[in-house]
Coordinates of C-alpha atoms in Angstrom, one line a residue:
Chain A
M745 CA -34.3 37.8 19.1
R746 CA -35.2 34.7 20.7
V747 CA -36.2 33.0 17.4
S748 CA -32.4 33.7 15.9
V749 CA -31.0 31.9 19.7
A750 CA -33.3 29.1 18.8
L751 CA -32.1 28.6 15.0
L752 CA -28.5 29.6 16.4
L753 CA -29.0 26.8 19.0
L754 CA -30.6 24.2 16.3
T755 CA -28.1 24.6 14.0
T756 CA -25.4 24.1 16.6
A757 CA -27.2 20.8 17.8
C758 CA -27.5 19.7 14.2
G759 CA -24.5 20.7 12.6
P760 CA -24.0 17.8 10.3
W761 CA -27.1 18.3 9.2
F762 CA -27.6 21.4 8.6
R763 CA -24.3 21.4 6.6
Y764 CA -25.2 19.5 3.8
A765 CA -28.8 21.2 3.7
R766 CA -29.2 22.3 -0.3
P767 CA -31.0 26.4 -0.5
T768 CA -31.7 25.3 -4.1
H769 CA -31.9 21.9 -6.2
P770 CA -28.9 22.2 -8.8
R771 CA -29.3 23.8 -11.9
T772 CA -28.6 22.4 -15.6
F773 CA -26.9 23.7 -18.2
D774 CA -26.1 23.1 -21.5
P775 CA -22.4 23.7 -22.7
E776 CA -23.3 22.7 -26.0
V777 CA -20.4 20.1 -26.4
A778 CA -21.1 17.2 -28.9
C779 CA -19.5 14.8 -28.0
A780 CA -18.9 11.6 -30.9
D781 CA -21.9 9.0 -30.0
A782 CA -22.6 9.8 -26.4
G783 CA -24.3 12.4 -27.6
R784 CA -24.0 15.5 -26.0
L785 CA -22.2 16.8 -22.4
L786 CA -24.3 17.8 -19.2
V787 CA -23.4 19.9 -16.6
T788 CA -25.3 20.7 -13.5
F789 CA -24.2 23.1 -11.1
H790 CA -24.0 22.6 -7.6
G791 CA -23.6 27.1 -5.4
A792 CA -21.0 27.0 -2.5
T793 CA -23.8 27.0 0.4
H794 CA -20.8 28.4 2.2
R795 CA -19.2 31.5 2.2
A796 CA -15.5 31.4 2.3
K797 CA -12.8 34.0 2.7
G798 CA -11.6 35.5 -0.8
E799 CA -13.3 33.8 -3.9
R800 CA -13.1 29.9 -4.5
P801 CA -12.6 29.0 -8.1
P802 CA -14.8 27.0 -9.6
V803 CA -14.7 23.0 -9.7
V804 CA -15.3 21.2 -12.7
L805 CA -14.9 17.7 -11.9
F806 CA -16.2 14.6 -14.1
E807 CA -18.8 11.8 -13.2
P808 CA -17.5 8.5 -11.4
L809 CA -19.2 6.5 -14.9
A810 CA -19.3 2.8 -13.4
V811 CA -20.6 3.8 -10.3
S812 CA -23.9 6.1 -10.4
R813 CA -23.5 10.4 -10.2
A814 CA -26.0 10.4 -8.0
L815 CA -23.4 8.9 -5.1
L816 CA -21.8 12.6 -5.7
D817 CA -24.7 14.8 -4.1
R818 CA -26.8 12.6 -1.8
G819 CA -28.9 16.0 -0.2
A820 CA -28.6 15.4 3.7
D821 CA -27.0 12.3 3.5
G822 CA -23.5 13.6 2.1
G823 CA -21.7 13.6 -1.3
L824 CA -18.5 14.9 -2.6
V825 CA -20.5 17.9 -4.3
P826 CA -22.3 19.0 -0.7
Y827 CA -18.7 19.0 0.9
L828 CA -17.1 21.1 -1.6
N829 CA -20.1 23.4 -1.2
Y830 CA -19.5 23.5 2.4
R831 CA -16.0 24.7 1.8
G832 CA -17.1 27.7 -0.6
F833 CA -16.6 26.1 -3.7
P834 CA -19.5 25.8 -6.8
V835 CA -19.4 22.8 -8.6
W836 CA -19.9 21.9 -12.0
V837 CA -20.3 18.2 -12.8
V838 CA -19.9 17.3 -15.8
F839 CA -21.4 13.9 -17.4
A840 CA -22.2 12.0 -20.9
E841 CA -25.7 12.1 -22.0
A842 CA -25.2 8.5 -22.8
P843 CA -21.6 7.5 -22.1
A844 CA -21.9 3.8 -23.7
G845 CA -19.6 3.1 -26.4
V846 CA -17.5 5.7 -25.9
T847 CA -14.1 5.5 -24.3
T848 CA -12.5 7.6 -21.3
R849 CA -10.6 8.9 -23.9
A850 CA -13.2 10.3 -26.2
L851 CA -14.8 11.8 -23.2
G852 CA -11.7 13.7 -22.0
A853 CA -11.6 15.7 -25.1
C854 CA -14.9 16.5 -24.6
F855 CA -14.8 17.6 -21.3
A856 CA -11.8 19.6 -22.0
Q857 CA -14.4 21.5 -24.5
A858 CA -16.8 21.9 -21.5
V859 CA -14.3 23.4 -19.4
V860 CA -13.8 25.7 -21.4
A861 CA -17.0 26.4 -21.8
I862 CA -17.7 26.8 -18.1
A863 CA -14.7 29.2 -17.9
R864 CA -16.2 31.7 -20.1
V865 CA -19.8 30.8 -18.5
T866 CA -17.9 31.9 -15.1
H867 CA -15.7 34.7 -16.2
A868 CA -13.5 33.0 -13.3
P869 CA -9.5 33.8 -13.7
R870 CA -8.6 30.2 -12.6
V871 CA -10.9 27.0 -12.4
D872 CA -9.5 24.2 -10.0
V873 CA -10.6 20.5 -12.7
G874 CA -10.8 16.8 -11.3
G875 CA -12.5 13.3 -11.9
V876 CA -13.7 11.0 -9.6
S877 CA -13.5 7.1 -9.8
L878 CA -13.4 6.3 -13.7
G879 CA -13.8 9.9 -14.6
G880 CA -10.1 10.6 -13.2
Q881 CA -9.7 8.7 -16.3
V882 CA -11.6 11.1 -18.1
A883 CA -9.7 14.0 -16.3
A884 CA -6.2 13.0 -17.4
H885 CA -7.0 12.7 -20.9
A886 CA -8.8 16.1 -21.1
L887 CA -5.6 17.8 -20.1
A888 CA -3.8 17.2 -23.4
S889 CA -6.7 19.5 -24.7
L890 CA -6.7 22.1 -21.8
G891 CA -4.0 24.1 -23.1
D892 CA -5.6 27.7 -23.0
V893 CA -7.6 27.3 -19.6
A894 CA -5.9 28.3 -16.8
L895 CA -6.1 25.7 -14.4
D896 CA -5.9 26.6 -10.9
R897 CA -5.6 22.7 -9.4
V898 CA -6.4 19.5 -11.0
F899 CA -7.4 16.6 -8.4
F900 CA -7.8 12.7 -9.3
Y901 CA -10.7 11.2 -6.8
A902 CA -10.6 7.5 -5.9
A903 CA -9.3 7.7 -9.5
G904 CA -8.5 4.3 -11.7
L905 CA -6.3 5.6 -14.2
D906 CA -3.9 2.6 -14.9
Y907 CA -4.9 -0.9 -15.3
A908 CA -2.3 -2.6 -17.5
Y909 CA -0.8 -4.9 -14.7
P910 CA -2.0 -8.3 -14.1
G911 CA -4.2 -9.3 -11.9
S912 CA -6.0 -5.6 -12.1
F913 CA -9.3 -5.4 -11.1
L914 CA -9.9 -5.2 -15.1
D915 CA -8.6 -9.1 -15.5
A916 CA -10.6 -10.0 -12.3
L917 CA -13.8 -8.5 -13.7
A918 CA -12.5 -10.4 -16.8
D919 CA -12.3 -13.5 -15.5
R920 CA -15.4 -13.0 -13.1
R921 CA -14.7 -16.2 -11.2
G922 CA -13.2 -14.9 -8.0
A923 CA -14.1 -10.4 -7.8
P924 CA -17.1 -9.2 -8.2
L925 CA -17.6 -5.8 -9.1
A926 CA -19.5 -5.4 -6.0
D927 CA -16.1 -6.9 -3.9
A928 CA -14.0 -4.0 -5.8
C929 CA -16.1 -1.5 -5.0
G930 CA -16.8 -1.9 -1.4
G931 CA -20.4 -0.4 -0.1
C932 CA -20.9 0.4 -3.7
A933 CA -23.2 -2.6 -4.7
R934 CA -26.4 -1.0 -5.3
W935 CA -25.2 2.2 -7.1
L936 CA -23.8 -0.1 -9.1
A937 CA -27.3 -1.5 -10.0
G938 CA -27.2 -2.1 -13.5
A939 CA -23.5 -1.2 -13.6
G940 CA -22.0 -4.5 -14.9
P941 CA -18.5 -5.2 -17.2
A942 CA -20.4 -3.7 -20.3
D943 CA -21.0 -0.2 -19.0
L944 CA -17.4 -0.4 -18.4
G945 CA -16.9 0.0 -21.6
V946 CA -15.9 3.2 -21.4
L947 CA -12.6 2.4 -20.6
P948 CA -10.1 2.2 -23.9
P949 CA -10.0 -1.0 -25.4
R950 CA -7.5 -3.3 -23.5
G951 CA -4.6 -5.0 -25.2
A952 CA -3.4 -2.4 -28.2
D953 CA -4.5 0.8 -25.8
E954 CA -2.8 -1.0 -22.9
A955 CA 0.7 -1.6 -24.9
L956 CA 1.2 2.1 -25.2
P957 CA 4.2 3.5 -22.8
L958 CA 2.1 5.8 -20.2
A959 CA 3.3 9.2 -21.3
E960 CA 1.3 8.2 -24.8
R961 CA -2.1 6.5 -23.4
F962 CA -2.3 10.4 -21.3
P963 CA -0.5 13.0 -23.5
G964 CA -1.5 15.7 -21.3
V965 CA 0.0 13.9 -17.9
P966 CA 3.8 14.5 -18.1
A967 CA 3.3 18.2 -19.9
A968 CA 0.8 19.4 -17.2
R969 CA 2.1 22.7 -14.9
A970 CA -1.3 22.9 -12.6
P971 CA -0.8 21.2 -9.0
A972 CA -1.9 18.4 -9.0
L973 CA -3.6 15.7 -5.8
F974 CA -4.1 12.1 -6.1
V975 CA -6.4 11.0 -4.0
N976 CA -7.3 6.8 -3.1
G977 CA -8.5 4.7 -0.4
K978 CA -6.1 2.1 1.3
I979 CA -8.7 -0.5 0.6
D980 CA -10.4 0.8 -2.6
G981 CA -10.5 -2.7 -4.9
L982 CA -11.6 -0.4 -7.5
A983 CA -9.1 2.4 -7.8
P984 CA -6.6 0.6 -5.9
S985 CA -3.2 3.0 -5.3
E986 CA -1.1 0.6 -7.6
S987 CA -3.2 2.0 -10.5
V988 CA -2.7 5.8 -9.6
Y989 CA 1.0 5.7 -8.6
P990 CA 2.4 5.0 -12.4
V991 CA 0.3 8.3 -13.7
Y992 CA 0.8 9.9 -10.5
Q993 CA 5.1 9.6 -11.0
L994 CA 4.0 10.8 -14.9
Y995 CA 2.5 14.1 -13.5
G996 CA 4.6 17.0 -14.7
R997 CA 7.2 15.4 -15.7
D998 CA 7.8 17.7 -18.0
G999 CA 7.0 20.9 -16.7
G1000 CA 7.8 19.9 -13.1
A1001 CA 4.3 20.9 -11.5
P1002 CA 3.9 20.0 -7.8
R1003 CA 2.0 16.7 -7.0
R1004 CA 0.9 14.9 -4.0
L1005 CA -0.5 11.4 -3.6
V1006 CA -2.4 10.6 -0.3
I1007 CA -4.0 7.0 0.6
V1008 CA -6.8 7.2 2.8
G1009 CA -5.6 4.7 5.3
R1010 CA -4.2 3.9 8.8
D1011 CA -0.3 4.6 7.2
N1012 CA -1.8 8.3 7.2
F1013 CA -4.0 8.2 10.8
L1014 CA -7.4 8.0 8.8
D1015 CA -9.8 5.1 8.5
D1016 CA -9.3 2.8 5.7
L1017 CA -11.6 3.4 2.9
D1018 CA -12.6 1.8 0.0
H1019 CA -14.4 3.0 -3.2
W1020 CA -18.0 3.1 -1.0
G1021 CA -16.5 4.8 1.5
M1022 CA -14.6 7.6 -0.6
L1023 CA -17.5 8.5 -2.5
S1024 CA -20.3 8.1 0.1
G1025 CA -19.0 10.7 2.8
A1026 CA -20.1 7.9 5.5
H1027 CA -16.6 9.0 6.6
E1028 CA -15.5 12.2 5.1
D1029 CA -11.7 11.6 6.0
G1030 CA -11.3 11.4 2.2
F1031 CA -13.8 14.8 1.2
E1032 CA -11.4 16.3 3.9
V1033 CA -8.0 15.8 2.5
L1034 CA -9.4 17.0 -1.4
G1035 CA -11.1 19.8 0.5
D1036 CA -8.1 20.7 2.8
W1037 CA -5.9 20.9 -0.6
L1038 CA -8.4 22.6 -2.9
T1039 CA -8.1 25.5 -0.1
G1040 CA -4.5 25.3 0.4
D1041 CA -4.7 24.0 4.3
Chain B
M421 CA 11.6 -1.9 43.5
R422 CA 12.8 -5.2 44.1
R423 CA 9.1 -6.5 44.1
V424 CA 8.9 -4.5 40.9
V425 CA 11.6 -6.2 39.2
L426 CA 10.1 -9.6 40.5
A427 CA 6.4 -8.7 39.0
V428 CA 8.0 -8.0 35.5
A429 CA 10.4 -11.0 35.9
L430 CA 7.0 -13.3 36.9
V431 CA 5.1 -11.4 34.2
L432 CA 7.7 -12.2 31.4
A433 CA 8.5 -15.9 32.5
A434 CA 4.7 -16.6 32.8
C435 CA 5.3 -15.8 29.2
S436 CA 6.7 -19.0 28.3
S437 CA 6.4 -19.8 24.3
A438 CA 3.4 -20.7 22.3
I439 CA 5.4 -21.7 18.8
H440 CA 6.4 -25.3 18.8
L441 CA 7.8 -26.0 15.5
H442 CA 11.2 -26.7 16.3
G443 CA 14.0 -28.0 13.6
A444 CA 17.7 -28.7 14.1
I445 CA 19.3 -25.8 14.7
D446 CA 22.8 -24.7 13.0
H447 CA 24.9 -21.3 13.4
P448 CA 26.9 -20.7 10.0
V449 CA 29.6 -18.2 10.9
T450 CA 30.0 -14.8 8.0
A451 CA 32.9 -13.8 6.8
D452 CA 33.1 -10.9 9.2
G453 CA 32.8 -13.5 12.1
W454 CA 28.7 -13.3 13.1
P455 CA 27.1 -16.1 14.2
L456 CA 23.4 -16.5 12.2
T457 CA 20.9 -18.9 13.1
L458 CA 19.4 -21.7 10.1
E459 CA 16.8 -24.1 11.6
H460 CA 16.6 -26.9 9.7
F461 CA 13.1 -28.7 8.5
A462 CA 13.7 -32.0 6.8
P463 CA 10.9 -33.0 3.8
A464 CA 8.5 -35.2 5.3
P465 CA 9.1 -39.1 5.5
G466 CA 6.9 -40.5 2.2
S467 CA 7.0 -37.1 0.7
P468 CA 8.1 -35.8 -3.5
T469 CA 11.4 -35.2 -4.0
R470 CA 12.1 -31.6 -4.7
A471 CA 14.6 -29.7 -7.1
R472 CA 16.0 -27.5 -4.7
P473 CA 16.0 -26.3 -1.0
V474 CA 14.1 -23.8 0.6
V475 CA 15.5 -20.8 2.8
L476 CA 13.0 -18.5 4.4
C477 CA 14.4 -15.1 5.1
H478 CA 12.2 -13.2 8.4
G479 CA 11.2 -9.3 8.1
F480 CA 12.9 -6.0 9.5
G481 CA 12.9 -6.0 13.9
A482 CA 12.3 -9.4 13.9
N483 CA 13.3 -13.2 14.1
R484 CA 12.5 -16.1 12.2
S485 CA 10.0 -17.4 14.8
Y486 CA 6.4 -15.8 13.7
L487 CA 7.3 -17.8 10.3
K488 CA 6.3 -21.0 12.5
I489 CA 4.0 -19.4 14.6
D490 CA 1.3 -22.2 13.5
E491 CA 2.7 -25.4 14.2
E492 CA 0.8 -27.3 11.2
R493 CA 0.2 -24.6 8.5
S494 CA 2.5 -21.8 8.7
L495 CA 5.0 -21.8 5.4
P496 CA 8.1 -23.8 7.1
A497 CA 5.5 -26.9 8.4
V498 CA 3.7 -27.0 4.6
L499 CA 6.7 -26.7 2.7
S500 CA 8.3 -29.3 4.5
A501 CA 4.9 -31.5 4.4
A502 CA 5.5 -31.1 0.1
G503 CA 9.1 -32.8 0.2
Y504 CA 10.7 -29.2 0.3
D505 CA 14.2 -29.2 2.6
V506 CA 13.6 -25.9 4.3
W507 CA 16.0 -23.7 6.5
L508 CA 14.8 -20.9 8.6
L509 CA 17.2 -18.1 8.5
D510 CA 18.1 -16.0 11.5
L511 CA 20.2 -13.3 10.0
R512 CA 22.9 -11.5 12.9
G513 CA 21.9 -9.9 15.7
R514 CA 19.5 -12.3 16.8
E515 CA 19.5 -13.6 20.1
D516 CA 19.4 -17.6 19.2
A517 CA 22.5 -17.1 17.7
G518 CA 24.0 -14.7 20.8
A519 CA 22.2 -11.0 21.7
P520 CA 25.0 -8.6 20.9
G521 CA 25.9 -6.0 23.5
F522 CA 24.1 -2.6 23.8
W523 CA 28.0 -1.0 24.6
F524 CA 30.6 -4.0 25.0
G525 CA 31.3 -7.4 24.0
E526 CA 32.2 -9.1 20.8
H527 CA 29.2 -8.3 18.6
T528 CA 27.5 -5.1 19.6
Y529 CA 24.6 -3.3 17.4
S530 CA 26.4 -2.0 14.7
Y531 CA 25.8 -3.5 11.5
D532 CA 23.4 -2.2 8.9
V533 CA 21.1 -4.1 5.9
D534 CA 24.3 -4.0 3.5
D535 CA 25.5 -6.8 6.0
Y536 CA 22.8 -8.7 5.6
I537 CA 23.1 -8.3 1.9
R538 CA 26.8 -9.2 1.9
S539 CA 27.8 -11.3 4.6
D540 CA 24.4 -13.1 5.9
V541 CA 22.6 -13.9 2.8
D542 CA 26.2 -15.3 1.8
A543 CA 27.2 -17.4 4.9
A544 CA 23.5 -18.5 4.5
L545 CA 23.4 -19.7 1.3
A546 CA 27.3 -21.1 1.1
H547 CA 25.9 -23.5 4.3
V548 CA 23.1 -24.6 2.6
T549 CA 24.2 -25.4 -0.7
R550 CA 27.0 -27.5 1.3
A551 CA 24.2 -29.0 3.5
T552 CA 22.1 -29.9 1.0
G553 CA 24.7 -30.6 -2.5
K554 CA 22.5 -28.5 -4.4
P555 CA 23.9 -25.8 -5.8
Q556 CA 21.1 -23.5 -5.7
V557 CA 18.2 -22.4 -3.6
T558 CA 14.6 -20.9 -4.0
W559 CA 14.5 -18.0 -1.7
I560 CA 11.4 -17.1 0.1
G561 CA 12.1 -13.5 2.0
H562 CA 9.0 -11.5 3.9
S563 CA 9.5 -8.0 4.0
M564 CA 13.2 -7.1 4.3
G565 CA 13.9 -10.6 4.3
G566 CA 12.6 -10.1 0.5
M567 CA 14.4 -7.0 -0.5
I568 CA 18.3 -8.4 0.5
A569 CA 17.2 -10.9 -2.0
Y570 CA 16.7 -8.8 -4.8
A571 CA 19.6 -7.0 -3.4
R572 CA 21.8 -10.3 -3.4
V573 CA 20.4 -11.5 -7.3
G574 CA 20.2 -8.0 -8.6
T575 CA 23.4 -5.9 -7.8
Y576 CA 25.5 -8.7 -6.1
H577 CA 24.6 -11.5 -8.7
D578 CA 24.3 -14.1 -6.8
V579 CA 23.4 -17.2 -9.2
R580 CA 23.1 -19.6 -6.1
I581 CA 19.3 -18.3 -5.8
A582 CA 17.4 -20.0 -8.9
Q583 CA 14.1 -18.5 -7.8
L584 CA 12.6 -15.6 -5.3
V585 CA 9.4 -15.3 -4.0
T586 CA 8.8 -12.0 -2.0
I587 CA 6.2 -11.2 0.3
A588 CA 5.6 -7.6 1.5
S589 CA 9.0 -6.6 0.0
P590 CA 9.2 -3.1 -1.8
G591 CA 12.1 -2.8 -3.9
S592 CA 11.5 0.8 -3.6
F593 CA 9.6 3.4 -1.5
P594 CA 6.9 5.5 -2.1
P595 CA 6.2 9.5 -1.1
M596 CA 6.4 9.7 3.0
S597 CA 3.0 8.2 4.7
K598 CA 2.6 9.5 8.2
V599 CA 3.7 6.4 9.8
Y600 CA 6.9 6.5 8.1
L601 CA 7.3 10.5 8.1
T602 CA 6.4 9.6 11.9
A603 CA 9.3 7.3 12.1
Y604 CA 11.6 9.2 10.2
K605 CA 11.1 11.9 12.2
A606 CA 11.7 10.0 15.4
S607 CA 15.2 8.7 14.5
G608 CA 16.6 11.9 16.2
A609 CA 16.5 10.2 18.7
L610 CA 18.6 7.1 17.8
A611 CA 21.2 9.4 18.6
L612 CA 20.6 8.9 22.3
L613 CA 20.3 5.2 22.2
P614 CA 22.9 2.2 21.5
A615 CA 19.9 0.7 19.6
V616 CA 15.9 0.8 19.4
P617 CA 15.5 -1.5 22.7
V618 CA 12.0 -3.1 20.4
A619 CA 12.4 -6.4 22.2
F620 CA 12.0 -4.7 25.8
F621 CA 9.1 -3.0 25.5
A622 CA 7.3 -6.2 22.4
R623 CA 7.9 -8.8 25.7
I624 CA 6.2 -7.0 28.4
Y625 CA 3.4 -6.0 25.3
G626 CA 3.3 -9.5 24.6
A627 CA 3.4 -10.7 28.2
L628 CA 0.7 -8.4 29.5
A629 CA -1.5 -8.4 26.3
T630 CA -2.1 -5.1 26.8
P631 CA -1.8 -2.4 24.6
F632 CA 0.1 0.1 26.1
A633 CA 0.9 2.8 22.9
P634 CA -1.8 4.1 20.4
A635 CA -3.2 1.2 17.8
I636 CA -1.7 3.6 15.0
V637 CA 1.7 2.6 16.4
L638 CA 0.6 -1.3 17.2
D639 CA -1.3 -2.0 14.5
A640 CA 1.4 -1.3 11.3
P641 CA 2.6 -4.5 10.9
F642 CA -0.6 -6.4 10.3
Y643 CA -4.1 -6.2 10.0
R644 CA -5.5 -7.8 13.2
G645 CA -8.5 -8.8 11.4
N646 CA -6.2 -11.6 9.8
L647 CA -4.9 -12.6 13.2
K648 CA -6.4 -15.3 16.0
H649 CA -6.5 -13.5 19.1
G650 CA -3.4 -13.9 21.0
E651 CA -1.1 -13.9 18.2
E652 CA 0.2 -10.7 18.1
Y653 CA 1.1 -11.1 21.2
T654 CA 2.6 -14.2 20.5
M655 CA 4.7 -12.6 17.8
A656 CA 5.2 -9.4 20.1
S657 CA 6.8 -11.7 23.0
E658 CA 8.7 -14.5 20.6
S659 CA 10.0 -12.6 17.5
A660 CA 10.2 -9.0 18.3
Q661 CA 14.2 -7.7 18.2
N662 CA 15.9 -4.8 18.5
L663 CA 17.0 -2.9 16.1
A664 CA 20.5 -1.3 15.4
K665 CA 21.0 1.9 14.2
P666 CA 23.0 1.7 11.6
E667 CA 19.7 -0.4 9.4
S668 CA 17.3 1.7 11.2
R669 CA 19.1 4.7 9.7
Q670 CA 19.5 2.9 6.0
L671 CA 15.9 2.0 5.8
L672 CA 14.8 5.4 6.8
E673 CA 17.1 7.1 4.4
S674 CA 15.6 5.0 1.8
V675 CA 12.4 5.8 2.9
R676 CA 13.3 9.5 2.2
R677 CA 14.5 8.8 -1.3
G678 CA 12.3 6.7 -2.6
E679 CA 14.4 3.8 -3.7
F680 CA 16.3 0.5 -1.4
V681 CA 19.9 2.5 -0.8
S682 CA 23.0 1.5 0.4
A683 CA 24.0 2.8 3.6
D684 CA 26.4 5.2 2.3
G685 CA 23.9 6.0 -0.7
K686 CA 26.0 5.1 -3.6
V687 CA 24.5 1.8 -4.4
S688 CA 21.2 1.6 -5.9
Y689 CA 19.7 -1.7 -4.6
S690 CA 15.9 -0.6 -6.4
R691 CA 18.4 0.0 -9.7
G692 CA 19.9 -3.5 -9.3
L693 CA 15.8 -5.1 -9.7
A694 CA 16.7 -5.0 -13.3
E695 CA 19.2 -7.5 -13.0
V696 CA 16.8 -10.1 -11.5
T697 CA 16.3 -12.5 -13.9
V698 CA 15.2 -15.6 -11.9
P699 CA 11.7 -16.9 -12.0
T700 CA 9.9 -14.5 -9.3
L701 CA 6.5 -14.7 -7.3
V702 CA 5.6 -11.1 -5.9
I703 CA 3.1 -11.0 -3.5
G704 CA 1.5 -7.9 -1.6
G705 CA -1.2 -7.1 0.5
R706 CA -4.2 -4.7 -0.3
R707 CA -4.1 -2.9 3.4
D708 CA -0.5 -2.9 4.2
E709 CA 0.8 0.0 5.9
L710 CA 4.4 -0.5 5.4
A711 CA 5.1 -2.1 1.4
D712 CA 1.6 -0.2 -0.2
P713 CA 1.0 -2.3 -3.8
M714 CA 1.7 0.6 -5.7
V715 CA 5.5 0.1 -4.5
I716 CA 4.7 -3.5 -4.9
R717 CA 3.9 -3.2 -8.7
E718 CA 6.7 -0.8 -9.1
S719 CA 8.9 -3.4 -8.1
F720 CA 7.6 -5.6 -10.2
E721 CA 7.1 -4.1 -13.5
R722 CA 10.8 -3.1 -13.2
L723 CA 12.1 -6.7 -12.1
G724 CA 13.8 -8.2 -15.4
S725 CA 12.5 -11.9 -14.9
P726 CA 10.5 -13.0 -18.1
D727 CA 9.0 -15.2 -15.5
K728 CA 7.3 -13.6 -13.1
E729 CA 4.0 -13.7 -11.1
L730 CA 2.1 -10.4 -9.4
L731 CA -0.6 -11.4 -6.5
I732 CA -2.0 -8.4 -4.9
V733 CA -3.8 -10.0 -1.4
G734 CA -7.6 -8.4 -1.3
R735 CA -11.2 -8.8 -1.4
A736 CA -11.0 -7.5 -5.1
A737 CA -9.3 -10.5 -6.2
G738 CA -11.2 -12.9 -4.6
F739 CA -9.7 -13.2 -1.1
S740 CA -12.0 -13.2 1.7
E741 CA -10.3 -10.2 3.2
D742 CA -7.7 -7.4 2.2
Y743 CA -4.2 -8.5 3.6
G744 CA -1.9 -6.0 5.8
H745 CA 1.5 -7.0 6.0
T746 CA 2.5 -9.7 8.6
D747 CA -1.0 -11.1 8.1
L748 CA 0.3 -12.0 4.1
I749 CA 2.2 -15.1 6.0
V750 CA 0.8 -15.3 9.9
G751 CA -2.7 -16.1 10.6
E752 CA -5.7 -18.5 9.9
P753 CA -6.7 -16.1 5.8
A754 CA -2.8 -17.1 5.5
T755 CA -2.6 -20.3 5.5
R756 CA -5.7 -21.0 3.9
E757 CA -5.4 -18.5 1.2
V758 CA -2.1 -17.0 0.8
I759 CA 0.7 -20.4 1.7
P760 CA -1.4 -22.8 -0.5
R761 CA -0.4 -19.7 -3.8
I762 CA 3.0 -20.1 -2.7
L763 CA 3.4 -23.5 -2.5
D764 CA 1.4 -23.7 -6.0
W765 CA 3.7 -21.5 -7.3
L766 CA 6.6 -23.6 -5.9
V767 CA 5.2 -26.7 -7.7
R768 CA 4.9 -24.9 -11.1
H769 CA 8.7 -24.0 -10.8
E770 CA 9.9 -27.1 -10.5
R771 CA 12.1 -27.7 -12.8

């Protein structure tokens, strides 16, 4: 009895730490999806750490690409994945074995196959699908190939989707005169170690690709039927609001799917977050927006 | 009670003008009888001759004062020193041309944004072109000051505006943020008042130099990090204006609909952006709460101009800070980083 009380008190006192305590290490799962020159896609499974009322659908998300995927799960320091686990969601993080040289468009087609494989393994009637940071582009491309999968919800978290405008983050990177990647990313600098412009080769080639109308670049977006959430940090230079707004406007245009766009900033009585703030969990405002939406709160 | 009134009066009186840049004042009258104020800053002696004068227009809920808050480095001072003939405009209802009455008087707070577009811009352009002998001007508008120019050029096809610089001016509106949603919900209270007495509260705020409302309300117009200490109070004291109910309703309805529309909802000024074909510089601030870069980009893309530039001012673009709504044009960082970019664009478009 005393032990129980002591544990209860300890849990209460150290709530924030215990929320992220992980009972087990994530398990790796090979969905056997070959993906162009990227070798294959791999998956880590992160089980829910808290029980939720009713069953939560599995969340399948694509890794950030430009930022280390380790940022998604920093153990006791937080991260989007443990946060979603805490909200009762089992999370499957999909990543390419060697993404260099493969475009987000190609990765999107592979990601769709991985989602199909995960849906089959879990026997879940519906799945939530999303992408984080540049992984959002992968998720947006995947929508065109997810026809048979029952999607519960779709989300784009801190995702930069359309850089076809003058002075965009990619323009700034190209000239490198005034905007190093670290400035765009905010506090992400050390998580970008080794990630320079060359590592952003996953982005579809500029010029010809950007000349296409948005609906042709992301053919699955206008036809999407699942509700979608777009969440971006107010001062996120890597995934700024203007890079996501055109895709938000296009989403579900043909099928009338509900969509929502939330800027995490003072406009919405939240902290102004940059890319680091959105991904690190140092401020949980972004996580909460996503978690509340996924749970229907 | 008398002591309280006396104390308030003393505090307000103590808050004397901290703005020392003054030009020659004219009061042109609109076709429907409203006096405006145009403050004229002539080109500095010995400066280069420029092709056309510049009209500089303030935003919603403000008069022109904040645009000249820095005596040497604000936009009128810099442009004037660079040889431009600068005309700083006060739209109708601003005190320098005679404040409207709340209930009675020749003029009351009965005007909307359409009145600015139809009558005030027309009168200002007529006055400046007549006074300078130049048939066209460059229009620089901050916030609503840029929106009305979009409408004047795109919907009314006014050829007297040869070039546009818009600063934090949305040509349409994004899904409502909580700041806008709160304003929209509170708009029901407009029925109780003849106008929104912003100036009264702003002057107390400015005089006391103490926030008495939640930061979320007071900070929406600017990012304090880019202002010198005290500039926000000077702006509140000198520049805040009462809001007419019709103009407030028109803008809130535009926000609700997602597009900039006339008061009767029949004309979409947002659609008129495609008809804006003059050279245009579009500037937005990364952390602007009232005109998010997403709608700044959308406005930019809807413009029909073959010669247009977009500048989102923030750290990712190499600036020292992420800028908000008013600190895009006011404050030390703006004088160092933004105003020179405007001048550079104007000089490049001298022809």
